[in-house]
Coordinates of C-alpha atoms and ligand atoms in Angstrom, one line a residue:
M1182 CA 117.1 133.1 115.2
N1183 CA 117.0 134.0 112.1
S1184 CA 114.0 133.9 109.6
R1185 CA 114.8 130.2 108.1
R1186 CA 114.4 129.2 111.4
R1187 CA 111.4 131.0 112.8
Y1188 CA 109.6 130.0 109.9
W1189 CA 110.7 126.2 110.2
W1190 CA 107.3 125.3 111.5
I1191 CA 105.5 126.9 108.8
A1192 CA 107.6 124.9 106.6
V1193 CA 107.2 121.6 108.3
M1194 CA 103.4 122.1 108.1
L1195 CA 103.7 122.5 104.3
G1196 CA 106.2 119.7 104.3
L1197 CA 103.6 117.5 105.9
I1198 CA 100.9 118.6 103.3
L1199 CA 103.3 118.2 100.8
G1200 CA 104.9 114.8 101.5
Q1201 CA 104.7 113.5 104.8
F1202 CA 102.4 110.5 104.5
A1203 CA 103.5 109.6 100.7
W1204 CA 106.3 107.6 102.5
S1205 CA 104.0 105.3 103.9
Q1206 CA 103.9 103.0 101.2
S1207 CA 105.6 99.8 102.7
S1208 CA 107.2 97.3 100.5
S1209 CA 103.8 95.6 100.6
G1210 CA 102.2 98.7 99.4
Q1211 CA 100.2 99.0 102.6
T1212 CA 99.9 102.7 103.9
S1213 CA 100.7 103.6 107.5
A1214 CA 100.7 106.7 108.9
Q1215 CA 103.3 106.1 111.7
T1216 CA 106.4 108.5 111.0
L1217 CA 109.3 109.1 113.2
R1218 CA 109.1 113.3 112.4
A1219 CA 105.7 112.9 113.9
A1220 CA 107.0 111.2 116.7
A1221 CA 109.7 113.7 117.4
G1222 CA 107.8 116.7 117.5
S1223 CA 110.3 119.4 117.6
F1224 CA 112.9 117.3 118.0
L1225 CA 115.3 116.9 114.8
I1226 CA 115.5 113.2 113.5
G1227 CA 117.5 112.8 110.1
S1228 CA 118.9 111.3 107.4
A1229 CA 121.6 111.6 105.1
A1230 CA 120.6 111.3 101.3
D1231 CA 122.2 109.2 99.0
S1232 CA 124.2 110.9 95.9
D1233 CA 121.7 111.2 92.9
F1234 CA 119.3 108.9 94.6
W1235 CA 116.5 110.3 92.1
N1236 CA 118.3 108.0 89.5
F1237 CA 117.6 104.9 91.8
S1238 CA 115.4 102.3 90.3
D1239 CA 113.2 102.5 93.7
A1240 CA 113.8 106.4 93.9
A1241 CA 110.0 106.9 94.8
Q1242 CA 110.2 104.7 97.8
Y1243 CA 113.3 106.0 98.7
E1244 CA 112.1 109.4 98.3
A1245 CA 109.0 108.8 100.2
I1246 CA 110.8 107.6 103.4
L1247 CA 113.5 110.2 103.4
G1248 CA 111.2 112.8 103.2
G1249 CA 108.2 111.3 105.2
Q1250 CA 110.2 109.9 108.2
F1251 CA 112.3 112.9 108.8
N1252 CA 112.4 116.4 109.4
I1253 CA 116.2 117.1 108.7
Y1254 CA 118.0 116.1 105.9
T1255 CA 122.3 116.0 104.8
P1256 CA 123.1 115.8 101.3
G1257 CA 125.4 112.8 101.9
N1258 CA 128.4 113.4 99.5
Q1259 CA 127.3 116.1 97.2
L1260 CA 128.6 118.8 99.3
K1261 CA 132.1 117.5 99.6
W1262 CA 134.8 119.5 97.5
D1263 CA 135.1 116.7 95.0
A1264 CA 131.7 117.0 94.1
V1265 CA 130.7 120.5 94.1
H1266 CA 134.2 122.2 93.5
P1267 CA 135.7 119.8 90.8
Q1268 CA 137.9 122.4 89.1
R1269 CA 139.3 125.6 90.9
T1270 CA 137.2 128.0 88.8
S1271 CA 133.9 126.0 88.4
Y1272 CA 131.3 124.6 90.9
N1273 CA 128.8 121.7 90.3
F1274 CA 125.4 123.0 92.1
T1275 CA 123.3 121.0 90.4
P1276 CA 122.7 118.0 92.6
V1277 CA 122.9 119.8 95.5
D1278 CA 120.2 122.2 94.7
R1279 CA 118.1 119.2 93.9
H1280 CA 118.6 117.9 97.5
I1281 CA 117.7 121.4 98.5
Q1282 CA 114.6 121.3 96.8
I1283 CA 113.5 118.1 97.4
A1284 CA 114.3 118.7 101.3
K1285 CA 112.4 122.1 101.3
S1286 CA 109.4 120.2 99.6
Y1287 CA 109.0 118.2 102.7
G1288 CA 109.6 121.1 105.1
Q1289 CA 112.9 119.7 106.3
Q1290 CA 115.8 121.6 107.6
I1291 CA 119.0 121.0 106.0
H1292 CA 122.0 120.1 107.2
G1293 CA 125.4 120.9 105.0
H1294 CA 128.3 118.3 105.0
T1295 CA 131.4 119.4 104.9
L1296 CA 133.4 122.5 104.3
L1297 CA 136.9 121.1 105.3
W1298 CA 137.7 117.3 105.1
H1299 CA 141.1 115.4 104.3
Q1300 CA 138.9 113.1 102.0
Q1301 CA 136.8 113.3 99.0
N1302 CA 139.0 116.5 97.6
P1303 CA 139.4 117.0 94.0
G1304 CA 143.2 116.5 92.6
W1305 CA 143.5 120.1 91.8
V1306 CA 143.3 121.1 95.3
A1307 CA 144.9 118.1 97.4
N1308 CA 147.9 117.4 94.9
Q1309 CA 149.3 120.6 94.0
T1310 CA 151.8 122.7 96.2
W1311 CA 150.3 126.0 97.5
T1312 CA 151.8 128.6 99.8
A1313 CA 149.6 129.2 102.9
S1314 CA 148.0 132.1 101.8
E1315 CA 146.9 130.7 98.3
L1316 CA 145.5 127.7 99.9
T1317 CA 143.5 129.9 102.7
N1318 CA 142.4 132.1 99.9
I1319 CA 140.9 128.8 98.0
L1320 CA 139.3 128.0 101.1
Y1321 CA 137.9 131.5 101.3
D1322 CA 136.7 131.4 97.9
H1323 CA 134.9 128.0 98.3
I1324 CA 133.4 129.1 101.8
D1325 CA 132.2 132.3 100.2
T1326 CA 130.9 130.5 97.3
V1327 CA 129.2 127.5 98.8
V1328 CA 127.7 129.0 102.0
G1329 CA 126.9 132.0 100.5
R1330 CA 124.7 130.5 97.7
Y1331 CA 122.8 128.3 100.4
K1332 CA 122.7 131.0 103.2
N1333 CA 118.9 131.0 102.9
D1334 CA 118.8 127.1 102.8
I1335 CA 121.2 125.5 105.0
A1336 CA 120.4 125.8 108.5
I1337 CA 123.8 123.8 110.0
W1338 CA 127.1 123.5 108.5
D1339 CA 129.7 120.9 109.5
V1340 CA 132.6 123.2 109.1
A1341 CA 135.5 121.0 109.8
N1342 CA 135.2 117.2 109.7
E1343 CA 137.7 114.7 111.4
V1344 CA 140.6 117.1 112.1
F1345 CA 142.2 115.1 114.9
D1346 CA 143.2 111.1 114.2
D1347 CA 142.3 109.0 117.2
S1348 CA 145.0 109.7 119.3
G1349 CA 144.0 113.6 119.3
V1350 CA 146.5 114.9 117.0
Y1351 CA 145.8 117.1 114.4
R1352 CA 145.9 115.0 111.0
R1353 CA 148.5 115.9 109.0
S1354 CA 146.6 116.7 105.9
F1355 CA 147.5 118.9 103.1
W1356 CA 145.5 121.7 104.8
Y1357 CA 147.4 121.4 108.0
N1358 CA 150.7 120.8 106.4
T1359 CA 150.4 124.0 104.3
I1360 CA 148.2 126.3 106.5
G1361 CA 149.1 124.9 109.9
Q1362 CA 146.1 124.1 112.6
S1363 CA 144.6 127.7 112.2
Y1364 CA 143.1 126.3 108.7
V1365 CA 140.4 125.1 111.2
E1366 CA 139.4 128.0 112.8
L1367 CA 139.8 130.3 109.6
A1368 CA 137.0 128.4 108.2
F1369 CA 134.9 128.7 111.1
K1370 CA 135.5 132.7 111.3
R1371 CA 134.7 132.7 107.6
A1372 CA 131.7 130.7 107.5
R1373 CA 130.4 133.2 110.2
Q1374 CA 131.3 136.2 108.2
V1375 CA 129.2 134.8 105.1
D1376 CA 126.2 133.5 107.2
S1377 CA 125.9 135.3 110.5
D1378 CA 123.4 133.1 112.0
V1379 CA 123.9 129.7 110.6
V1380 CA 124.7 126.8 113.3
L1381 CA 128.7 126.1 112.6
I1382 CA 129.5 122.8 114.0
Y1383 CA 132.6 120.5 114.1
N1384 CA 131.9 117.1 113.2
D1385 CA 134.0 113.9 114.0
Y1386 CA 133.6 109.6 114.8
N1387 CA 135.1 108.1 117.7
I1388 CA 134.4 111.1 120.1
E1389 CA 131.3 109.9 121.4
E1390 CA 132.8 108.8 124.9
I1391 CA 135.5 110.7 127.0
N1392 CA 138.9 109.8 125.5
A1393 CA 141.8 111.5 124.0
K1394 CA 140.6 112.3 120.8
S1395 CA 137.4 113.8 122.4
N1396 CA 139.6 115.8 125.0
A1397 CA 141.3 117.2 121.9
V1398 CA 138.3 118.5 120.3
Y1399 CA 136.9 119.7 123.9
A1400 CA 140.3 121.8 124.1
M1401 CA 139.6 123.0 120.7
A1402 CA 136.1 124.1 121.2
K1403 CA 137.0 125.6 124.7
D1404 CA 140.1 127.5 123.2
F1405 CA 137.7 128.8 120.4
L1406 CA 135.4 130.2 122.7
A1407 CA 137.8 131.8 124.7
R1408 CA 139.4 133.4 121.7
G1409 CA 135.9 134.6 120.1
I1410 CA 136.1 132.1 117.2
P1411 CA 132.6 131.3 116.4
I1412 CA 131.8 127.8 117.0
D1413 CA 128.2 126.5 117.9
G1414 CA 128.0 123.0 118.2
I1415 CA 129.9 119.3 118.1
G1416 CA 128.7 116.6 115.8
F1417 CA 129.0 113.2 117.2
Q1418 CA 129.4 111.1 114.2
M1419 CA 128.2 107.8 115.9
H1420 CA 129.4 105.1 113.6
L1421 CA 129.0 102.3 116.2
L1422 CA 129.7 98.4 116.3
G1423 CA 126.6 96.3 117.9
S1424 CA 128.4 96.4 121.3
G1425 CA 127.2 100.1 121.5
I1426 CA 129.1 102.5 123.6
N1427 CA 129.7 103.5 127.4
Y1428 CA 126.5 105.4 127.2
N1429 CA 127.5 106.9 131.0
S1430 CA 130.8 108.2 129.1
F1431 CA 128.7 109.7 126.2
A1432 CA 126.2 111.6 128.4
Q1433 CA 129.5 112.7 130.6
N1434 CA 131.0 114.0 127.2
M1435 CA 127.8 115.6 125.9
Q1436 CA 127.4 117.3 129.6
R1437 CA 131.0 118.9 129.4
F1438 CA 130.5 120.5 125.6
A1439 CA 126.9 121.4 126.8
D1440 CA 128.5 123.2 129.6
L1441 CA 130.7 125.3 127.3
G1442 CA 127.7 126.4 126.0
L1443 CA 127.5 124.2 122.9
K1444 CA 124.9 122.6 120.9
I1445 CA 125.2 118.7 120.2
Y1446 CA 124.3 116.7 117.0
V1447 CA 124.3 113.1 116.3
T1448 CA 125.0 113.2 113.0
E1449 CA 125.8 110.1 111.0
A1450 CA 124.5 107.3 113.4
D1451 CA 124.7 103.4 112.2
V1452 CA 125.3 100.5 114.0
R1453 CA 127.1 97.7 112.1
L1454 CA 126.6 94.3 112.5
Q1455 CA 128.4 91.0 111.8
L1456 CA 126.5 89.7 108.6
P1457 CA 124.5 88.0 108.3
A1458 CA 122.3 89.7 111.2
T1459 CA 120.2 87.6 113.6
S1460 CA 117.1 88.3 115.4
A1461 CA 119.4 88.5 118.5
S1462 CA 121.6 91.0 116.8
L1463 CA 118.9 93.1 115.3
A1464 CA 117.5 93.3 118.9
Q1465 CA 120.7 94.4 120.2
Q1466 CA 121.2 96.9 117.3
A1467 CA 117.7 98.3 118.5
T1468 CA 118.8 98.6 122.0
V1469 CA 122.0 100.4 120.9
Y1470 CA 120.1 103.0 119.0
Q1471 CA 117.5 103.5 121.8
N1472 CA 120.3 104.2 124.3
V1473 CA 122.3 106.5 122.0
L1474 CA 118.8 108.6 121.3
D1475 CA 117.9 108.4 125.2
R1476 CA 121.1 110.2 126.1
C1477 CA 120.7 112.7 123.7
L1478 CA 117.0 113.3 124.5
R1479 CA 117.9 113.5 128.1
Q1480 CA 120.6 116.3 127.5
P1481 CA 119.0 119.4 126.6
A1482 CA 122.0 120.5 124.4
C1483 CA 121.6 117.8 122.1
Q1484 CA 119.1 118.8 119.1
A1485 CA 119.4 116.0 116.5
F1486 CA 119.6 112.5 116.1
Q1487 CA 120.9 111.9 112.3
F1488 CA 121.3 108.5 110.8
W1489 CA 124.0 108.1 107.9
G1490 CA 121.2 107.0 105.4
F1491 CA 118.2 104.8 106.4
S1492 CA 118.0 101.4 104.4
D1493 CA 120.6 98.8 104.3
K1494 CA 120.1 98.7 100.5
Y1495 CA 122.3 101.9 100.4
S1496 CA 124.7 102.0 103.2
W1497 CA 128.9 102.6 103.0
V1498 CA 129.5 100.1 105.9
P1499 CA 129.6 96.9 103.9
S1500 CA 132.1 97.9 101.3
T1501 CA 134.4 99.5 103.9
F1502 CA 133.8 97.0 106.7
P1503 CA 133.8 93.6 104.8
G1504 CA 131.4 91.1 106.6
Y1505 CA 129.4 93.8 108.4
G1506 CA 126.4 95.5 107.5
A1507 CA 122.3 95.6 108.4
A1508 CA 123.7 98.8 110.1
L1509 CA 120.5 101.2 109.2
I1510 CA 116.9 101.1 110.7
Y1511 CA 115.1 99.8 107.6
D1512 CA 116.3 96.5 105.9
E1513 CA 117.1 96.2 102.2
Q1514 CA 113.5 95.9 101.2
Y1515 CA 112.8 98.8 103.2
N1516 CA 111.0 97.1 106.1
P1517 CA 111.4 99.0 109.1
K1518 CA 113.6 97.0 111.4
P1519 CA 113.4 96.5 115.6
A1520 CA 115.6 99.4 115.2
Y1521 CA 113.2 101.6 113.7
T1522 CA 110.7 100.6 116.3
A1523 CA 113.1 101.1 119.3
I1524 CA 113.8 104.8 117.9
Y1525 CA 110.0 105.6 117.5
N1526 CA 109.2 104.4 120.7
R1527 CA 112.2 106.6 122.4
L1528 CA 110.8 109.8 120.6
L1529 CA 107.4 109.2 121.6
Q1530 CA 108.5 109.7 125.2
G1531 CA 110.2 113.0 124.3
R1532 CA 113.0 114.4 126.3
S1533 CA 111.5 112.9 129.5
T1534 CA 114.0 111.7 131.7
T1535 CA 111.9 108.5 132.8
P1536 CA 114.2 105.4 133.3
T1537 CA 115.7 104.1 130.3
P1538 CA 116.4 100.8 128.9
T1539 CA 119.3 98.6 130.7
P1540 CA 122.1 99.7 128.8
N1541 CA 123.6 96.7 127.0
A1542 CA 127.3 95.8 126.7
T1543 CA 129.7 98.6 126.8
S1544 CA 133.1 99.0 126.2
T1545 CA 133.8 100.2 129.8
P1546 CA 130.7 99.8 132.2
T1547 CA 130.6 101.7 135.2
A1548 CA 128.6 100.9 138.2
Q1549 CA 127.1 104.9 138.3
P1550 CA 123.8 105.8 137.1
T1551 CA 124.0 108.0 134.0
N1552 CA 124.9 111.4 135.2
T1553 CA 123.0 114.1 133.1
P1554 CA 121.3 116.2 135.2
T1555 CA 119.0 118.9 134.0
A1556 CA 119.2 122.2 136.2
S1557 CA 115.9 121.6 137.9
A1558 CA 114.9 117.9 137.6
T1559 CA 116.2 114.4 138.9
P1560 CA 115.7 112.0 136.2
T1561 CA 112.5 110.3 137.8
Q1562 CA 111.1 113.7 138.3
A1563 CA 110.5 115.4 134.8
A1564 CA 107.0 114.9 133.1
P1565 CA 106.6 112.6 130.1
Q1566 CA 105.4 115.0 127.4
P1567 CA 102.0 114.8 126.5
K1568 CA 101.4 114.0 122.6
L1569 CA 98.7 113.7 120.1
I1570 CA 99.8 111.4 117.1
L1571 CA 97.6 111.8 114.1
S1572 CA 97.4 109.4 111.2
A1573 CA 95.4 109.1 108.2
P1574 CA 95.5 107.9 104.9
S1575 CA 97.4 110.3 102.4
Q1576 CA 95.2 109.8 99.3
V1577 CA 91.4 109.1 99.1
T1578 CA 88.7 108.9 96.3
L1579 CA 86.2 111.5 96.1
G1580 CA 83.2 110.2 98.1
Q1581 CA 85.3 107.5 99.9
V1582 CA 85.1 107.2 103.9
F1583 CA 88.2 107.1 105.5
T1584 CA 89.6 107.2 109.4
L1585 CA 91.6 109.8 111.3
T1586 CA 93.1 107.8 114.1
I1587 CA 94.4 109.8 117.0
Q1588 CA 97.0 108.1 119.2
Y1589 CA 97.3 109.9 123.1
V1590 CA 100.4 109.5 124.7
N1591 CA 100.7 110.7 128.0
I1592 CA 97.4 112.3 128.2
G1593 CA 94.5 111.7 130.7
L1594 CA 91.1 112.4 130.0
Q1595 CA 90.7 114.9 127.3
Y1596 CA 88.5 117.1 125.3
T1597 CA 89.6 116.8 121.7
T1598 CA 88.5 119.0 119.0
V1599 CA 89.2 118.0 115.4
T1600 CA 89.1 120.8 112.5
S1601 CA 89.6 120.5 108.8
S1602 CA 91.2 123.1 106.7
P1603 CA 89.9 124.3 104.4
A1604 CA 86.6 123.4 105.4
G1605 CA 84.2 121.6 103.2
L1606 CA 86.3 119.2 101.6
V1607 CA 85.3 116.5 104.4
Q1608 CA 82.5 115.8 106.6
L1609 CA 82.3 113.5 109.3
D1610 CA 80.7 110.2 108.6
P1611 CA 78.1 109.3 110.0
P1612 CA 77.5 112.5 110.5
L1613 CA 77.8 114.2 113.8
S1614 CA 78.5 118.0 114.3
M1615 CA 82.4 119.0 113.1
P1616 CA 84.5 119.4 115.4
C1617 CA 84.2 116.4 117.0
K1618 CA 84.1 116.7 120.7
Y1619 CA 84.2 114.0 123.6
N1620 CA 84.5 114.6 127.2
Q1621 CA 85.8 111.9 129.4
H1622 CA 85.6 109.4 126.7
P1623 CA 89.2 109.2 125.0
T1624 CA 88.8 106.2 123.2
Q1625 CA 85.8 107.4 121.4
C1626 CA 87.8 110.0 119.7
K1627 CA 90.6 107.6 118.8
N1628 CA 89.4 107.0 115.4
I1629 CA 86.9 109.4 113.5
T1630 CA 85.4 108.8 110.2
F1631 CA 85.4 111.3 107.4
K1632 CA 83.9 111.3 104.0
A1633 CA 85.7 112.8 101.2
T1634 CA 83.1 115.2 99.8
A1635 CA 85.3 117.6 97.6
L1636 CA 88.1 117.4 95.5
G1637 CA 91.4 118.9 97.0
T1638 CA 94.1 118.7 100.0
V1639 CA 92.4 119.2 103.3
Q1640 CA 94.5 119.1 106.5
L1641 CA 93.2 117.8 109.4
N1642 CA 94.4 118.9 112.9
A1643 CA 93.4 117.9 116.5
S1644 CA 93.7 119.5 119.9
A1645 CA 93.2 118.1 123.2
T1646 CA 93.0 119.5 126.6
G1647 CA 92.8 117.4 129.5
E1648 CA 95.2 115.9 132.4
V1649 CA 98.6 115.8 131.4
P1650 CA 101.4 114.3 133.7
I1651 CA 103.6 116.2 136.1
A1652 CA 106.9 116.1 137.4
G1653 CA 107.5 113.0 139.8
G1654 CA 104.1 111.6 139.2
G1655 CA 100.5 112.2 139.1
W1656 CA 98.1 114.1 136.7
T1657 CA 97.0 117.9 136.2
W1658 CA 94.8 119.8 133.9
G1659 CA 96.3 121.3 130.7
G1660 CA 99.5 121.7 129.3
A1661 CA 100.8 122.0 126.0
L1662 CA 100.4 119.0 123.4
A1663 CA 102.6 118.5 120.7
Q1664 CA 100.7 117.1 117.4
N1665 CA 101.3 116.5 114.0
P1666 CA 98.5 117.5 111.4
V1667 CA 97.6 115.2 108.7
S1668 CA 97.0 116.0 105.1
V1669 CA 94.7 114.2 103.2
T1670 CA 94.2 114.7 99.3
I1671 CA 91.1 114.1 97.7
V1672 CA 91.3 112.8 94.1
N1673 CA 88.8 111.7 91.3
S1674 CA 89.9 108.3 90.6
T1675 CA 90.6 105.3 92.6
P1676 CA 94.3 105.6 94.3
T1677 CA 96.4 102.7 93.3
P1678 CA 95.2 99.9 95.1
T1679 CA 97.5 98.2 97.5
N1680 CA 98.5 95.0 96.4
T1681 CA 98.4 93.1 99.3
P1682 CA 95.7 90.7 99.3
T1683 CA 94.2 90.4 102.9
P1684 CA 96.3 87.8 104.7
T1685 CA 94.3 84.3 105.7
P1686 CA 95.1 84.3 109.3
S1687 CA 95.6 81.1 111.1
P1688 CA 97.9 79.0 109.1
T1689 CA 98.3 75.4 110.3
P1690 CA 100.5 75.3 113.4
T1691 CA 103.3 73.3 114.3
S1692 CA 104.1 72.8 118.0
N1693 CA 107.1 75.3 119.2
A1694 CA 106.6 77.2 116.0
C1695 CA 107.7 80.5 117.6
S1696 CA 109.5 82.2 120.1
V1697 CA 108.6 85.7 121.8
H1698 CA 110.8 88.3 123.2
Y1699 CA 108.9 90.4 125.4
T1700 CA 110.6 93.4 126.9
I1701 CA 109.8 96.6 128.8
A1702 CA 111.8 99.2 127.0
S1703 CA 111.1 101.7 129.4
Q1704 CA 108.8 102.2 132.5
W1705 CA 107.7 105.4 134.8
N1706 CA 105.5 104.9 137.7
T1707 CA 102.2 104.9 135.9
G1708 CA 103.2 103.6 132.3
F1709 CA 105.5 101.8 130.1
I1710 CA 106.6 101.1 126.7
G1711 CA 106.3 97.5 125.9
N1712 CA 108.4 95.7 123.0
V1713 CA 107.5 92.4 121.4
I1714 CA 109.5 90.2 118.9
V1715 CA 107.6 87.4 117.5
T1716 CA 110.1 85.0 115.9
N1717 CA 109.0 82.2 113.2
T1718 CA 111.2 79.3 114.8
S1719 CA 109.6 76.9 112.0
N1720 CA 110.6 75.8 108.5
T1721 CA 107.3 77.4 106.6
P1722 CA 106.2 81.0 106.5
I1723 CA 103.5 82.0 108.8
N1724 CA 100.6 84.1 106.9
G1725 CA 98.7 86.2 109.2
W1726 CA 99.2 85.8 112.8
A1727 CA 97.5 86.6 116.2
L1728 CA 99.6 86.6 119.3
N1729 CA 97.4 86.3 122.5
W1730 CA 98.4 86.7 126.0
N1731 CA 97.1 87.6 129.3
F1732 CA 98.7 90.5 131.6
A1733 CA 99.2 89.2 135.1
G1734 CA 98.4 92.7 136.8
N1735 CA 96.3 95.6 136.1
Q1736 CA 98.2 96.9 132.6
Q1737 CA 96.3 98.6 130.2
I1738 CA 97.0 99.2 126.5
I1739 CA 96.7 103.0 125.7
N1740 CA 98.1 102.8 122.4
G1741 CA 100.1 100.6 120.0
W1742 CA 102.2 100.5 116.5
N1743 CA 103.1 97.7 114.2
S1744 CA 100.1 95.3 114.9
S1745 CA 96.8 95.9 115.7
L1746 CA 96.0 95.6 119.5
T1747 CA 92.8 94.6 121.3
Q1748 CA 92.4 94.1 125.1
T1749 CA 89.5 92.5 127.0
G1750 CA 90.1 92.5 130.8
N1751 CA 93.6 91.3 130.9
A1752 CA 93.5 89.2 127.6
V1753 CA 95.0 90.8 124.7
V1754 CA 95.5 90.0 121.3
A1755 CA 97.9 91.3 118.7
G1756 CA 97.3 90.9 114.9
N1757 CA 99.3 91.5 112.3
L1758 CA 99.0 94.6 109.7
S1759 CA 98.8 93.7 106.3
W1760 CA 102.8 95.0 105.5
N1761 CA 103.7 92.4 108.6
S1762 CA 101.5 89.8 107.9
V1763 CA 104.0 87.1 106.7
I1764 CA 106.7 86.3 109.1
A1765 CA 109.5 84.2 107.2
P1766 CA 111.0 81.0 108.7
Q1767 CA 113.6 82.1 111.2
G1768 CA 112.2 86.0 110.5
S1769 CA 110.3 88.0 113.1
A1770 CA 107.8 90.4 113.3
S1771 CA 108.2 93.4 116.1
F1772 CA 105.7 95.9 117.4
G1773 CA 105.2 97.5 120.5
F1774 CA 102.6 99.3 122.9
Q1775 CA 102.2 101.6 125.4
A1776 CA 100.2 100.8 128.6
S1777 CA 99.5 101.9 132.1
Y1778 CA 99.7 100.0 135.2
S1779 CA 100.4 100.3 138.8
G1780 CA 102.0 98.2 141.4
A1781 CA 104.2 95.3 140.1
N1782 CA 104.5 95.2 136.2
A1783 CA 104.7 91.4 135.6
V1784 CA 105.7 90.0 132.6
P1785 CA 103.0 88.1 130.8
A1786 CA 103.8 84.3 131.8
S1787 CA 102.8 82.6 128.2
F1788 CA 102.1 83.8 124.8
I1789 CA 100.0 81.8 122.0
L1790 CA 100.7 82.6 118.3
N1791 CA 98.0 81.3 116.0
G1792 CA 96.6 79.0 118.9
V1793 CA 100.2 77.2 119.6
A1794 CA 102.3 78.2 122.6
C1795 CA 105.5 79.8 122.1
S1796 CA 108.8 79.4 123.6
I1797 CA 109.9 82.8 125.6
V1798 CA 113.2 84.1 124.9
P1799 CA 114.4 86.3 128.0
Ligands
9MR593 O1 129.0 107.8 103.0 C1 130.1 108.5 102.1 C2 130.5 107.5 101.3 O2 129.7 107.2 100.3 C3 131.9 107.9 100.7 O3 132.2 106.7 100.0 C4 133.0 107.8 102.0 C5 134.5 108.6 101.9 O4 134.9 108.3 102.7 O5 132.1 109.1 102.9 C6 131.1 108.6 103.6 O6 130.6 109.2 104.3 C7 131.7 109.4 105.5 C8 131.3 111.1 106.0 O7 131.4 111.8 104.9 C9 132.3 111.3 107.1 N1 132.1 110.5 108.1 C10 132.5 108.9 107.7 C11 131.5 108.7 107.0 C12 131.4 107.4 106.3 O8 132.7 107.1 105.6

């Protein structure tokens, strides 16, 4: 491990302080602290960044999500040859430097894309005739200059991109035609010479399943390793259709690369849908994303899950595949889509090998269960990962009382300690002693109220000891807890008020105005993740909503997201948050929760939205 990775956690902490929660102004202005990176812990969750996004009219909103939600960042286009090396003797580093400075300010790792590709090359290199040695020297100069310049910044390089065609044959690119197939290994060797500990990967699309193309990549990687050519990993781009992939084949494919000792990265995920997207196709998309992430998390070699952008407003899909789009996890107004929730939920479970959602239709379904064994555990034996998820407003005014919310995931009775650093900027309100400690009353420590008493930025940390799940079921005392500290900046003036008026609940309902799709996204022997999609099937907007249902068994909600959940006995009320208070005609709101249960985990029999029964969508 090099120093950049040894100190990565320090950088992450810094990034959290600087920007994690700046993102969370949703389109409605509501501050929310749910982030994918917090849910991901040490797993890498990332996005590509658009060219010069800082000039977008909505640059602040874009950057807030890019910096706040993700912990790894890929400049999407501006490290390609045409952008960074426009003339033989001149490089354009200005935009790349800016990407890097932004990513670092959020404590993010940086993924370099790409040192070799058959597309997006400047005319000076692609349209001239070179000898093999001339073109090799040009390639070396490029790698020396670009990898060298970002040696301390870029952690992972896509050394070669899309070298094979779909039949597994080397593309007849100008690189291949001039140098021969050795151009690929020359690039890997040169990159290693320049940066001895950067992760060097091969990146391609349509290699997720076992097929002719992935066989060719596998043969190349095996050959490289046998001959001492440095290669550290494989990037599965994961540009998918809404029908998904064969997840068993994906898992087996990852396993064979892992067996070679290679790391695996999902590098450019998007799931394109036929337009207009429907609530059904968006739900299907969420399932595809969740299944891919699930297989990745269950494969120890899989290091990262990166999207090719995050908002449907800026995606390569619609212009490349007319009639298709809506491929990412936020819509064009930066609202999180069901896919966001699905990803978030699955991240929360960590590398747990608990049962996964039923795979959706795949290209070649097989009857066999997924074959991704870990060395010591069968899929039902691994312990769910205990985690603390902290959230607080990113900015408060001096004297303001604010709430730190702690979600406990896979933690039993706990003893919680909250510390603030530096001390003295906040005090508990009403005043208890600091730190806050409770024993055997976890819910009492879920929301802790503080008062801002001095100007500055304070970081709140929580640690908990308690019962954590053990492999195969049951609980034991202790265990490591992943957590995300949060930082709160105390300012002298009133923060920009959210411009969302408090919604007025209970609009006049009309009968059969809603439908509910309730799914158990995953389930293990003591708990489960539930997802709920509420659709407004009427022709008028719903302004403020409360969804009631009764659990049929002893299900008990532990925590939730995207709605305010209260449970009394077996009766549950899920209320809107301000950012999702309005459900447009034919629109949907999605929320989810984690709950415990024992015995049967029956699905609720009915749902009532604002006093009116909804139809149930299976
Ligand atoms: O997102 C990129 C888009 O802006 C470019 O116009 C396009 C050119 O082909 O490349 C896109 O990114 C590609 C990536 O570099 C490699 N894998 C496929 C991506 C989507 O085409």
